[in-house]
Coordinates of C-alpha atoms in Angstrom, one line a residue:
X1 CA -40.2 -105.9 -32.7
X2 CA -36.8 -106.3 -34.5
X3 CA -35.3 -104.3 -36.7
X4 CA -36.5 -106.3 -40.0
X5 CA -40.4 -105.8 -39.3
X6 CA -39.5 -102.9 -38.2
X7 CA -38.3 -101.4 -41.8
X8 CA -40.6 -103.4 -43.7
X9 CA -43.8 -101.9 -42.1
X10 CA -45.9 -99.6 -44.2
X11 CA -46.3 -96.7 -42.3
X12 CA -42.2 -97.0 -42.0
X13 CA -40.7 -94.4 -45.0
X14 CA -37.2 -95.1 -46.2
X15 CA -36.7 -92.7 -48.1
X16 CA -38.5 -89.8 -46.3
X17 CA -41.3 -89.6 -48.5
X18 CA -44.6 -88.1 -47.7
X19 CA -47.3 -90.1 -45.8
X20 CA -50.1 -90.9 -48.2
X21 CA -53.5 -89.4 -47.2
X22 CA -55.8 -91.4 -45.5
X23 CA -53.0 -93.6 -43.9
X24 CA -53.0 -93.9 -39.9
X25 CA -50.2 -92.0 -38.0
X26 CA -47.8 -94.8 -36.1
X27 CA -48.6 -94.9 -32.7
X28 CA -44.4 -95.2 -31.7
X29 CA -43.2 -92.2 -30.9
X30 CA -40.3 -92.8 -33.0
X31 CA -41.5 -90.9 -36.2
X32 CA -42.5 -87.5 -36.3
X33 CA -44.5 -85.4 -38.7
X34 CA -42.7 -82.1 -39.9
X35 CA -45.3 -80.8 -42.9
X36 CA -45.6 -83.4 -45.7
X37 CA -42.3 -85.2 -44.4
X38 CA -41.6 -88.3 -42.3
X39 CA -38.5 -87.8 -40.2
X40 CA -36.4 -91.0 -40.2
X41 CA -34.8 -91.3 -36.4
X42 CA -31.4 -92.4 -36.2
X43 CA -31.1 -96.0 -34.6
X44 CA -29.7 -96.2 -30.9
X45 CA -26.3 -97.1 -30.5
X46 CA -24.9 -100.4 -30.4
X47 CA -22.2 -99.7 -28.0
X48 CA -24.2 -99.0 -25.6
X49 CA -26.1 -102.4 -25.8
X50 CA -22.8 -104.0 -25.5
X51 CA -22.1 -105.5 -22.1
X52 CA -18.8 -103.6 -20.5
X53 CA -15.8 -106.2 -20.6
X54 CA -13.9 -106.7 -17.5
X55 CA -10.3 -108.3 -16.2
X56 CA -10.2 -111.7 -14.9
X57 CA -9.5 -112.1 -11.5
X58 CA -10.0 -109.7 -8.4
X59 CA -9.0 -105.7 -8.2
X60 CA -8.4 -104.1 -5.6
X61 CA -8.5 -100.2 -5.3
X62 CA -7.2 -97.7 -2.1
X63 CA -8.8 -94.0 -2.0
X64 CA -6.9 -92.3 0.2
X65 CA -8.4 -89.2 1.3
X66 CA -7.8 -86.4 4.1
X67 CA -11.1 -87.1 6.2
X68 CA -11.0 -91.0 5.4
X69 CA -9.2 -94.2 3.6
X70 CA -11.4 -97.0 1.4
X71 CA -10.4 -99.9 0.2
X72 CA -12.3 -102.0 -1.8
X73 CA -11.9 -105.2 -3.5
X74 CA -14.4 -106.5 -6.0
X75 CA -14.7 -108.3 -9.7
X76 CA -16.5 -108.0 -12.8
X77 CA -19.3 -110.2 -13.6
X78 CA -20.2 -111.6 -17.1
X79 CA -23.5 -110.1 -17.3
X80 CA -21.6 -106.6 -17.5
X81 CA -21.7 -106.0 -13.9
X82 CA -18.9 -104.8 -11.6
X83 CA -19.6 -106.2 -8.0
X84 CA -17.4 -105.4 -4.4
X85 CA -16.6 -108.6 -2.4
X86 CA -14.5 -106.7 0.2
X87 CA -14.8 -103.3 1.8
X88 CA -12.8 -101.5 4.4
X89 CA -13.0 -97.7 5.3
X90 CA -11.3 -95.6 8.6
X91 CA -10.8 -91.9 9.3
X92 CA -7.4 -91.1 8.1
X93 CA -4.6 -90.2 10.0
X94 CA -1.0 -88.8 9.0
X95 CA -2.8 -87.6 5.4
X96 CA -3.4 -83.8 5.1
X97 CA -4.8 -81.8 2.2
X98 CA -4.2 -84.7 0.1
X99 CA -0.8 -85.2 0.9
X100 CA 0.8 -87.6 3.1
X101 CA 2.3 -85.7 6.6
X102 CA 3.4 -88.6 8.6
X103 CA 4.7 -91.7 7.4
X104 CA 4.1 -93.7 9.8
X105 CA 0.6 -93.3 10.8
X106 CA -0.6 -93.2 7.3
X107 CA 0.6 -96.7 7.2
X108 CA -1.2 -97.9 10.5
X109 CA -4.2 -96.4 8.5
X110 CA -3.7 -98.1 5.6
X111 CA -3.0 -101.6 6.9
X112 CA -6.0 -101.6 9.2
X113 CA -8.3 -100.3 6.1
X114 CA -6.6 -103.1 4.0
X115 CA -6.7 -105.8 6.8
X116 CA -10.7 -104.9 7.2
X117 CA -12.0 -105.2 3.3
X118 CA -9.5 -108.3 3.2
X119 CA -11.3 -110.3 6.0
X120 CA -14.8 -109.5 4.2
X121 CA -13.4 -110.7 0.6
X122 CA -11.9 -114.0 2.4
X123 CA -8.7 -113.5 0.2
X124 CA -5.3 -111.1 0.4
X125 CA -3.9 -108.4 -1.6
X126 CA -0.9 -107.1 -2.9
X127 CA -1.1 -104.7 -5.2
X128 CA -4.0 -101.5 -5.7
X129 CA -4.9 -98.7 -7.7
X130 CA -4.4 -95.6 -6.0
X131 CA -6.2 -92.3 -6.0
X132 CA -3.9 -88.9 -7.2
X133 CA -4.6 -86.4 -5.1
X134 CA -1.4 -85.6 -3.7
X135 CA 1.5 -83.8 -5.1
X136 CA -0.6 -80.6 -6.4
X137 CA -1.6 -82.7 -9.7
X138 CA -2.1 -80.4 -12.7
X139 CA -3.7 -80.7 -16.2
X140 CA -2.2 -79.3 -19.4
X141 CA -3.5 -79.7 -23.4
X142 CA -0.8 -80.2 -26.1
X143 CA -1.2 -79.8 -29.9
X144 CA 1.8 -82.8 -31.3
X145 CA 2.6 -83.4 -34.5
X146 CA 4.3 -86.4 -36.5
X147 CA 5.1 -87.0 -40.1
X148 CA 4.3 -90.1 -41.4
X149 CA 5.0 -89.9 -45.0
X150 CA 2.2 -91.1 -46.7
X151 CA 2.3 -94.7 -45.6
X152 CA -0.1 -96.4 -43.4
X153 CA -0.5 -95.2 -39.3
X154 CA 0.7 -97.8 -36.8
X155 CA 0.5 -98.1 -33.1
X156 CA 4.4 -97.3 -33.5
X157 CA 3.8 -93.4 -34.5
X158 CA 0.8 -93.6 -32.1
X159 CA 3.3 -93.9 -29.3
X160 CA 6.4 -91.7 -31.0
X161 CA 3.2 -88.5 -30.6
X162 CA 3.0 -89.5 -27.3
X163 CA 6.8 -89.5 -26.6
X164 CA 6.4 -86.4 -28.4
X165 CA 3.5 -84.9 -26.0
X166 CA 5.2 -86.8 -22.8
X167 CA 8.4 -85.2 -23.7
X168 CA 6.5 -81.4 -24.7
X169 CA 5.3 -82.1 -20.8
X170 CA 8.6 -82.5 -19.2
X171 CA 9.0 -80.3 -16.1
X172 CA 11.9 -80.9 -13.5
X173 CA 10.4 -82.2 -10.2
X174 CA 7.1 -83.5 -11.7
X175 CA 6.4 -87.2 -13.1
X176 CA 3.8 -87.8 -15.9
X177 CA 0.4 -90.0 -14.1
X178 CA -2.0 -89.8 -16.9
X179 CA -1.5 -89.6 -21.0
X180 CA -5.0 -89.1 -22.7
X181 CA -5.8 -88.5 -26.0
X182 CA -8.7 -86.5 -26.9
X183 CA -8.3 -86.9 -30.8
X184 CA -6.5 -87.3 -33.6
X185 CA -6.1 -85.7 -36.9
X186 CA -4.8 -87.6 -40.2
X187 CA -4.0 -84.3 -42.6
X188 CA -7.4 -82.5 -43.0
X189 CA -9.5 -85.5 -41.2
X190 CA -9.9 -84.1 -38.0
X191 CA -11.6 -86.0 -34.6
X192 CA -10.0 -89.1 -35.9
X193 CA -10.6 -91.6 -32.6
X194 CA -7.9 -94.1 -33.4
X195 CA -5.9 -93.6 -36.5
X196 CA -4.4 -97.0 -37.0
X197 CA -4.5 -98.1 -40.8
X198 CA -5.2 -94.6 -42.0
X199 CA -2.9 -92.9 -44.8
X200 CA -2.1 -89.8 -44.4
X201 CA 1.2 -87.4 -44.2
X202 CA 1.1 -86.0 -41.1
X203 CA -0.2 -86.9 -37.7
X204 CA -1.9 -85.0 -35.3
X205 CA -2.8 -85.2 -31.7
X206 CA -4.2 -83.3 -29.3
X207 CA -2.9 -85.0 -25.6
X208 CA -4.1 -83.9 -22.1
X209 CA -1.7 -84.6 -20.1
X210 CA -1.6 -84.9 -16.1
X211 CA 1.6 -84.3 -13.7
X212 CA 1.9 -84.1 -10.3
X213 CA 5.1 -83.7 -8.1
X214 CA 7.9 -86.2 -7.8
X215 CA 8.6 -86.4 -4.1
X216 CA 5.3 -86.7 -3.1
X217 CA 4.4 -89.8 -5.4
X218 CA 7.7 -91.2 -3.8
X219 CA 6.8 -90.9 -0.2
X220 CA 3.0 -92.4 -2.0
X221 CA 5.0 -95.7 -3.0
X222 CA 7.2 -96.1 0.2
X223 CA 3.9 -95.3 2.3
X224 CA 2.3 -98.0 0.3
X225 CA 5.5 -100.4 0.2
X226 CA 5.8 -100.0 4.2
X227 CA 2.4 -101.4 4.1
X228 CA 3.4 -104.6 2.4
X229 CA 1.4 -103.2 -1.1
X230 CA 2.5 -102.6 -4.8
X231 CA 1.5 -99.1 -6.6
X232 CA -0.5 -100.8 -9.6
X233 CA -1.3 -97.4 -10.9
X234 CA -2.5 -93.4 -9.8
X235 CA -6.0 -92.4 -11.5
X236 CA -6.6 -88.4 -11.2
X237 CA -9.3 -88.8 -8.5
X238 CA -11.8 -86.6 -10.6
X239 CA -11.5 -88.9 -13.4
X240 CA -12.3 -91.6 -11.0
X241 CA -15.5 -89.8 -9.4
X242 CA -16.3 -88.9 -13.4
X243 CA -16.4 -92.5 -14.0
X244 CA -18.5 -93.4 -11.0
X245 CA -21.7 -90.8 -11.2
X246 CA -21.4 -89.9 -14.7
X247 CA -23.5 -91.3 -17.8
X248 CA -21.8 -92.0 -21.5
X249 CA -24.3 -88.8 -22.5
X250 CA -23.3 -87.1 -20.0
X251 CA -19.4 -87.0 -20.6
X252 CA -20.1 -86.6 -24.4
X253 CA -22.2 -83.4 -23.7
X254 CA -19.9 -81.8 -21.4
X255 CA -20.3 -82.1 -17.4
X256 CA -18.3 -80.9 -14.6
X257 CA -17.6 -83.3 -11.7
X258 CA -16.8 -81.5 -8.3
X259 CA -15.7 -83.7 -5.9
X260 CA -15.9 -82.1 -2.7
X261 CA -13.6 -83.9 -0.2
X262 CA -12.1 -83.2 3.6
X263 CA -9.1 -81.8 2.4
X264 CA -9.3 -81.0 -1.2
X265 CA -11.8 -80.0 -3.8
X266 CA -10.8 -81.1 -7.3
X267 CA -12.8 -80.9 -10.4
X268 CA -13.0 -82.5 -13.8
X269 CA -14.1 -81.0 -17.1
X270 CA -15.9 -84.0 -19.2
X271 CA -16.7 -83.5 -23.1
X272 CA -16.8 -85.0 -26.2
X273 CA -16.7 -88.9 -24.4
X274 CA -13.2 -87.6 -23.3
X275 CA -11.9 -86.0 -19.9
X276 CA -10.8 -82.4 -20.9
X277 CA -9.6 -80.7 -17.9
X278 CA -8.9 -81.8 -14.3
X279 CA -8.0 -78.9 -11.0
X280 CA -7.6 -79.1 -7.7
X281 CA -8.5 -76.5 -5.0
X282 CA -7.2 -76.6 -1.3
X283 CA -10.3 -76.2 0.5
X284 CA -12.6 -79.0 1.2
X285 CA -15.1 -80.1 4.3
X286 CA -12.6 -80.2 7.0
X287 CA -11.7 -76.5 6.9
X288 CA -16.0 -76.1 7.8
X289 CA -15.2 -78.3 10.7
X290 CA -12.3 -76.2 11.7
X291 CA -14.0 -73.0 10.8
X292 CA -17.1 -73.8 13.1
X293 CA -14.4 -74.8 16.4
X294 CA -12.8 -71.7 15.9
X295 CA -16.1 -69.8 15.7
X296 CA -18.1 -71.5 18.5
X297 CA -14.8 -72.4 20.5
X298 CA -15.8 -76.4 20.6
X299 CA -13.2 -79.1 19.9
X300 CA -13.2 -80.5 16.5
X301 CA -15.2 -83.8 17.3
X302 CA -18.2 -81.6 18.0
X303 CA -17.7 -79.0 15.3
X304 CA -17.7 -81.9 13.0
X305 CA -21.3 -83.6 14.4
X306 CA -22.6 -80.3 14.2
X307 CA -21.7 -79.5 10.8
X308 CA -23.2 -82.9 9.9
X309 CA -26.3 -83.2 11.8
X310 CA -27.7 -79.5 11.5
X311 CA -25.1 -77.7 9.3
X312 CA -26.8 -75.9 6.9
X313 CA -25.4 -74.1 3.2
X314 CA -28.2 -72.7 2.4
X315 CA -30.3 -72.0 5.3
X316 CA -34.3 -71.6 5.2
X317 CA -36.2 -68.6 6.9
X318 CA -37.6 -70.7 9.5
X319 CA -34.6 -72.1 12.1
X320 CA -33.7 -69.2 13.3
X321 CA -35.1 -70.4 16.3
X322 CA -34.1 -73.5 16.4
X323 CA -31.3 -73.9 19.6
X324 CA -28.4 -76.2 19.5
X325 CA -26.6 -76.7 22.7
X326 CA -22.6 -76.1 22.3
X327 CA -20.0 -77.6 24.6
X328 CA -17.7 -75.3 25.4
X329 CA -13.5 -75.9 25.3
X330 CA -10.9 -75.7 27.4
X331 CA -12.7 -75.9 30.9
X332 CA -12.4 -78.2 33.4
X333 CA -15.9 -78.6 34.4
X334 CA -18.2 -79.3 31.5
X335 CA -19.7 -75.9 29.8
X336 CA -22.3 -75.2 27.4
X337 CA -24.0 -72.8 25.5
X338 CA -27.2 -72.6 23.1
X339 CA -26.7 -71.1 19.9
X340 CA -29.2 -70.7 17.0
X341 CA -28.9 -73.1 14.0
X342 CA -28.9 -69.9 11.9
X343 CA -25.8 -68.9 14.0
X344 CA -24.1 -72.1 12.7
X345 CA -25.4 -71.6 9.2
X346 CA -23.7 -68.2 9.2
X347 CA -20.1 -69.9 10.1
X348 CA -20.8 -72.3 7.4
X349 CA -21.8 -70.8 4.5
X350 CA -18.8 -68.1 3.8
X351 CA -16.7 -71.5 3.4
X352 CA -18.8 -72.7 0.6
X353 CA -19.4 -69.7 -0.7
X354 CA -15.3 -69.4 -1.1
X355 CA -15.1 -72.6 -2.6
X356 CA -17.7 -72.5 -5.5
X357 CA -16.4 -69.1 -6.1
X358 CA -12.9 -71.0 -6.4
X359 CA -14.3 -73.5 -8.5
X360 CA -16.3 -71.2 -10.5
X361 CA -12.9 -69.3 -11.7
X362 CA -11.1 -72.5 -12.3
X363 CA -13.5 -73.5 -15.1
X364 CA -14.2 -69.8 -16.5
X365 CA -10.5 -69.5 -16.9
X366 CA -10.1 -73.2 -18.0
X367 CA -10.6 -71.9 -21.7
X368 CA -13.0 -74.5 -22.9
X369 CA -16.0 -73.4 -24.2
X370 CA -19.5 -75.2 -23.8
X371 CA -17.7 -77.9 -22.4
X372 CA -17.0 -75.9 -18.8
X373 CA -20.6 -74.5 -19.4
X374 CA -22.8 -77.2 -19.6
X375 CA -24.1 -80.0 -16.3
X376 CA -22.5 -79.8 -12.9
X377 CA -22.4 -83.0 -10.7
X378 CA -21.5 -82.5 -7.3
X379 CA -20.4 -85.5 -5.3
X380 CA -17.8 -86.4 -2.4
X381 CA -18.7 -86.3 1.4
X382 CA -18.4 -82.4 1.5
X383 CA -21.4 -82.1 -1.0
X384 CA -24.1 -83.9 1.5
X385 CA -23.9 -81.1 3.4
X386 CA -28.1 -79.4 3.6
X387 CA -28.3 -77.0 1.1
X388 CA -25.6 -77.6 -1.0
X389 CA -27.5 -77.9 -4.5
X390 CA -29.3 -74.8 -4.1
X391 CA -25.8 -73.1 -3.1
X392 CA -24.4 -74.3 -6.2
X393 CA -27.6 -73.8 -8.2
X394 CA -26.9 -69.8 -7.3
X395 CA -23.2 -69.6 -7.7
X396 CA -22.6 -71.7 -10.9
X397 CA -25.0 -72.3 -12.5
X398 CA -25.6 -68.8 -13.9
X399 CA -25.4 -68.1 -17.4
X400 CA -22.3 -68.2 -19.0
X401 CA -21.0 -65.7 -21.3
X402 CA -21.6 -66.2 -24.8
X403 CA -18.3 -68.3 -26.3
X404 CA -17.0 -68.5 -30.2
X405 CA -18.6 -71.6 -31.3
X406 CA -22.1 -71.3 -30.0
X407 CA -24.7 -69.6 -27.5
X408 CA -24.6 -69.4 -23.8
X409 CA -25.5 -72.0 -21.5
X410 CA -26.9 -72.1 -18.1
X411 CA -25.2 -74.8 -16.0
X412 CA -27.9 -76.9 -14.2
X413 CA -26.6 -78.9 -10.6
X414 CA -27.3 -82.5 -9.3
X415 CA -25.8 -84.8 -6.7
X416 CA -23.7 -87.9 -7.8
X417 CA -24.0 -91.1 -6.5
X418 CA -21.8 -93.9 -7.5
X419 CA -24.0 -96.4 -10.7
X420 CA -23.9 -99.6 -11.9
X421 CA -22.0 -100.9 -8.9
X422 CA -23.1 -104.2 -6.9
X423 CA -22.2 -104.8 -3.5
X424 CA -21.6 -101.7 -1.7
X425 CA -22.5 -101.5 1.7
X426 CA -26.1 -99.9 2.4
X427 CA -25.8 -95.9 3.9
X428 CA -22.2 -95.9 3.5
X429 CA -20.1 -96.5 0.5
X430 CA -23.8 -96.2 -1.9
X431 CA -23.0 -92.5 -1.0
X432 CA -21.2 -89.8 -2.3
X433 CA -18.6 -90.3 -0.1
X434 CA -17.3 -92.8 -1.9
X435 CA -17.8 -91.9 -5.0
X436 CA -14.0 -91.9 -5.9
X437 CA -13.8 -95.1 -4.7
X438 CA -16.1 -96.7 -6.6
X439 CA -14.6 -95.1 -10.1
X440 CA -11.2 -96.4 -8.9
X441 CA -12.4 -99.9 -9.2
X442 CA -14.3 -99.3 -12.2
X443 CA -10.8 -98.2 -13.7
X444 CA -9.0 -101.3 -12.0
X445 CA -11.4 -103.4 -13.4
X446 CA -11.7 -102.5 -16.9
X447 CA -10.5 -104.5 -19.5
X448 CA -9.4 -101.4 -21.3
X449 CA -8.3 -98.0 -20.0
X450 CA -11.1 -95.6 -20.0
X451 CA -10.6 -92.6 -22.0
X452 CA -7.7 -94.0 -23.8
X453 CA -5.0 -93.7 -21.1
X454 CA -1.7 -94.6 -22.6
X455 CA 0.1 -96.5 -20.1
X456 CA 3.5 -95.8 -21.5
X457 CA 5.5 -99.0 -21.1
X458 CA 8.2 -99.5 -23.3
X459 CA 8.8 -103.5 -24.7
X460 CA 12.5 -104.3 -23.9
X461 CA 14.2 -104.7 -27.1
X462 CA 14.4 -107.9 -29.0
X463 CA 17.4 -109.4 -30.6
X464 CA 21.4 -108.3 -30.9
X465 CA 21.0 -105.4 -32.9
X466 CA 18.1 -104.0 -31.2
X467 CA 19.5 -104.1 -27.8
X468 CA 22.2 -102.6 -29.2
X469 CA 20.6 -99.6 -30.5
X470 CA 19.0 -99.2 -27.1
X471 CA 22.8 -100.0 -25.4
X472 CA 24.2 -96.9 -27.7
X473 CA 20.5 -94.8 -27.2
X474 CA 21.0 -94.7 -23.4
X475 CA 24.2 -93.5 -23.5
X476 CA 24.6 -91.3 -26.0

C-alpha cells in the first residue's frame, strides 16, 4: 500500500483524534490504542531506503595484522551491493603487536598476499587502503570554536575549525590519520550535522581526532613502497570492524566494537551515527598461544591447534574428563603427555579474563556516558574462541553506574560477522576474522567518507596573488 491510501483510509487519524465507537481496530500493527487516542507512528526513514553509492572502478584494501595479512579487492555494484572479486590472506611474518619488526619479511608477506587476491581478480594493483594498527594510535575529543560574523557558513570555515582542531592536536612525533566530526553548533543551535548555508556568529565543533606515531607510519609506507604499492589512506581498524558488523541503529544507539586480534585488542565506542572513541590494548590471541606453550611446554604450532580446536573461555562442568594428548618440547625422541581439557581451560581463561578487565577500564574511564554503556559486539579471530560470549556476558556486561544524563544500562554481548558483503570466500573471510577487512573495503569503496572524515587536502593556490600569499605564508 503506498503512502497516499495509506493516509486517506478511514480508520487512519491525522490529527490524533479519538476512534469513533463502533469502528474496527486496524489490523497493521502500526497504530496503537493509548485510552481514547490514536498514536500516529512516525514514517521509516528514507535514508535507509536509499541504495549506498559507491566509487567507480576497483578498490583494493590490505589488513595487516600480527597473526595474518588480507588483501582484498572488490567493487560496488548498482543495486547497492559491495562485492570482492579478489582475495588473498597468509600468516604474517615480520609484523608484531601491530607494528612492523622486520622490514623485509613483512614485505615477502605482503607481496605473496597481494600476488594471491590479484591472480583471483584477473587484474593488478597499485595502491590500497591500509589498516591503523600500528604506531600506538590514540583518540582525543576537542571542543573548536570560529567566528563567523554573522554571514553565511561555508565549506571554507568548515575547514579553518578543522585546522583549528588539527592544529589543538598537534604533538611532536605523532601525525594526524583521522579528522571526524561529531557535530556542529551554529550559536545556540546545537547537533548541527553540516552547517553549510547557516547564519550564525560563531561556529562550533566538537572533532575526534586520531594520531598515531610518526616513525612507525614511515616504516608502514616504505614497507608498502618496497612492495611496489601506494598508501591510499590508514582507517583506525576499529572503525573499520565498526563498519563491517555494525547496523545504522546500532551505531546511533551507542555500541562497542572489540576487535580481538593476534597481537592487539582495540576497541571503538559508536554513538549518535558517529564513532566517539577508539583504544587499543596490547594483548590479543597470540599471547593464549604463547601462554598455553609456556604452560604445557609444547611449541607454539601445537599450543596454537590446541587453543583452536578444544580451547575453552568459559569451560562447562562436564570436560573435566576429557584427555588431550600433548607433545612434549625439546626431546629428541617424540614425547607426550595427556592432559585434561579443563587443564587447558585453566591456562586460557586468566588471559581473557585480563583482557576484558582491560577493555572494561578503557571504556569506564573513556568518559562517555550511555554511549560506553549500551551493546557490545565482539568480533576478530581472538573472539571465536568457545566460550567467549558468556565470558564477556559476565565481565562487561554488568550494570553500569548510574551517569548524569540518564539511568543505568546493562551492556548485552553478540558476535560480529562482516554484512552486506558479496563474494567472500565460504568458512574463511565470512568470519570474524576478517571482519576488519571487510570494513576496509567498505571504506575504500564508498563514494563518501563514512562518519564524515575530513581528508585534509589543501587546493594549491590559484593565480599570482594567491600563490603569493602562500610563497610569503610558508616562510614567514
Amino acid at each position: 500500500m503506498n503512502d497516499r491510501s495509506r493516509s486517506s483510509s478511514p480508520n487512519f487519524s491525522l490529527g490524533g483524534r479519538p476512534r469513533k465507537k463502533g469502528t474496527p481496530a486496524s489490523s497493521s500493527s502500526s497504530l496503537r490504542m493509548s485510552g481514547d487516542e490514536t498514536i500516529l507512528p512516525l514514517p521509516p526513514s528514507e535514508a535507509n531506503k536509499r541504495p549506498r553509492t559507491w566509487r567507480s572502478g576497483y578498490s583494493a584494501v590490505l589488513d595487516i595484522g600480527s597473526t595474518k595479512i588480507t588483501c582484498l579487492i572488490g567493487r560496488g555494484e548498482i543495486n547497492g551491493g559491495l562485492r570482492v572479486v579478489g582475495c588473498g590472506w597468509r600468516r604474517s611474518d615480520g609484523i608484531r603487536n601491530g607494528a612492523i619488526t622486520d622490514l623485509h619479511k613483512a614485505e615477502t608477506a605482503i607481496r605473496a598476499t597481494v600476488g594471491q587476491a590479484e591472480m583471483m581478480a584477473e587484474r593488478t594493483i597499485d595502491r590500497v587502503v591500509v589498516n591503523l594498527s600500528c604506531g600506538h594510535p590514540a583518540s582525543r575529543l576537542f571542543n573548536v570554536r570560529w567566528p563567523v560574523g554573522g554571514r553565511v557558513v561555508t565549506e571554507a570555515d568548515i575547514r579553518r575549525v578543522v585546522t583549528e582542531g588539527r592544529v589543538q592536536a598537534t604533538v611532536e612525533g605523532r601525525d594526524v590519520v583521522h579528522t571526524l566530526p561529531i557535530d556542529f553548533t551554529v550559536d545556540d543551535t546545537e547537533n548541527v550535522a553540516d552547517p553549510r548555508g547557516h547564519l550564525c556568529e560563531t561556529l562550533k565543533a566538537r572533532l575526534h581526532i586520531i594520531d598515531a606515531a610518526s616513525t612507525a607510519l614511515l616504516n608502514l609506507e616504505t614497507v608498502l613502497s618496497r612492495a611496489e604499492l601506494k598508501l591510499e589512506a590508514l582507517v583506525s581498524s576499529p572503525m573499520a570492524s565498526g563498519l563491517s558488523v555494525l547496523d545504522a541503529d546500532e551505531r546511533e544507539l551507542g555500541t562497542t566494537v572489540i576487535e580481538m586480534g593476534g597481537g592487539t585488542t582495540s576497541l571503538a565506542v559508536f554513538g549518535e551515527g558517529q564513532i566517539l572513541h577508539t583504544a587499543q590494548i596490547g594483548v590479543g590471541g597470540l599471547h593464549v598461544t604463547r601462554d598455553i606453550a609456556r604452560g604445557l611446554s609444547t611449541s607454539l604450532e601445537n599450543a596454537e591447534r590446541l587453543k583452536t580446536v578444544y580451547g575453552s573461555a568459559d569451560l562447562a562442568s562436564d570436560v573435566e574428563d576429557e584427555l588431550l594428548t600433548v607433545e612434549l618440547l625439546g626431546n629428541d625422541v617424540p614425547q607426550f603427555e595427556q592432559i585434561s581439557r579443563a587443564q587447558l581451560g585453566r591456562i586460557i581463561r586468566p588471559r581473557m579474563e585480563e583482557t576484558l578487565e582491560l577493555v572494561r577500564e578503557k571504556l569506564d574511564g573513556a568518559g562517555l556516558g550511555n554511549a560506553a554503556s549500551g551493546r557490545i559486539v565482539l568480533t576478530g579471530g581472538a573472539s571465536l574462541l568457545d566460550g567467549m560470549r558468556p565470558l564477556a556476558e559476565r565481565i562487561l556486561g554488568s550494570p553500569a553506574a548510574k551517569g548524569r544524563h540518564g539511568p543505568a544500562f546493562t551492556r548485552s554481548v553478540r558476535l560480529g560477522r562482516p554484512k552486506h558483503i558479496l563474494g567472500l570466500p565460504e568458512k574463511t573471510a565470512a568470519a570474524a576474522g576478517f571482519a576488519t577487512a571487510a570494513g576496509l573495503l567498505s571504506w575504500a569503496a564508498s563514494a563518501e567518507r563514512p562518519f564524515g572524515d575530513v581528508e585534509f587536502r589543501e587546493a594549491p593556490p590559484s593565480g599570482f596573488l594567491q600563490k603569493l600569499v602562500a610563497f610569503i605564508r610558508e616562510r614567514v
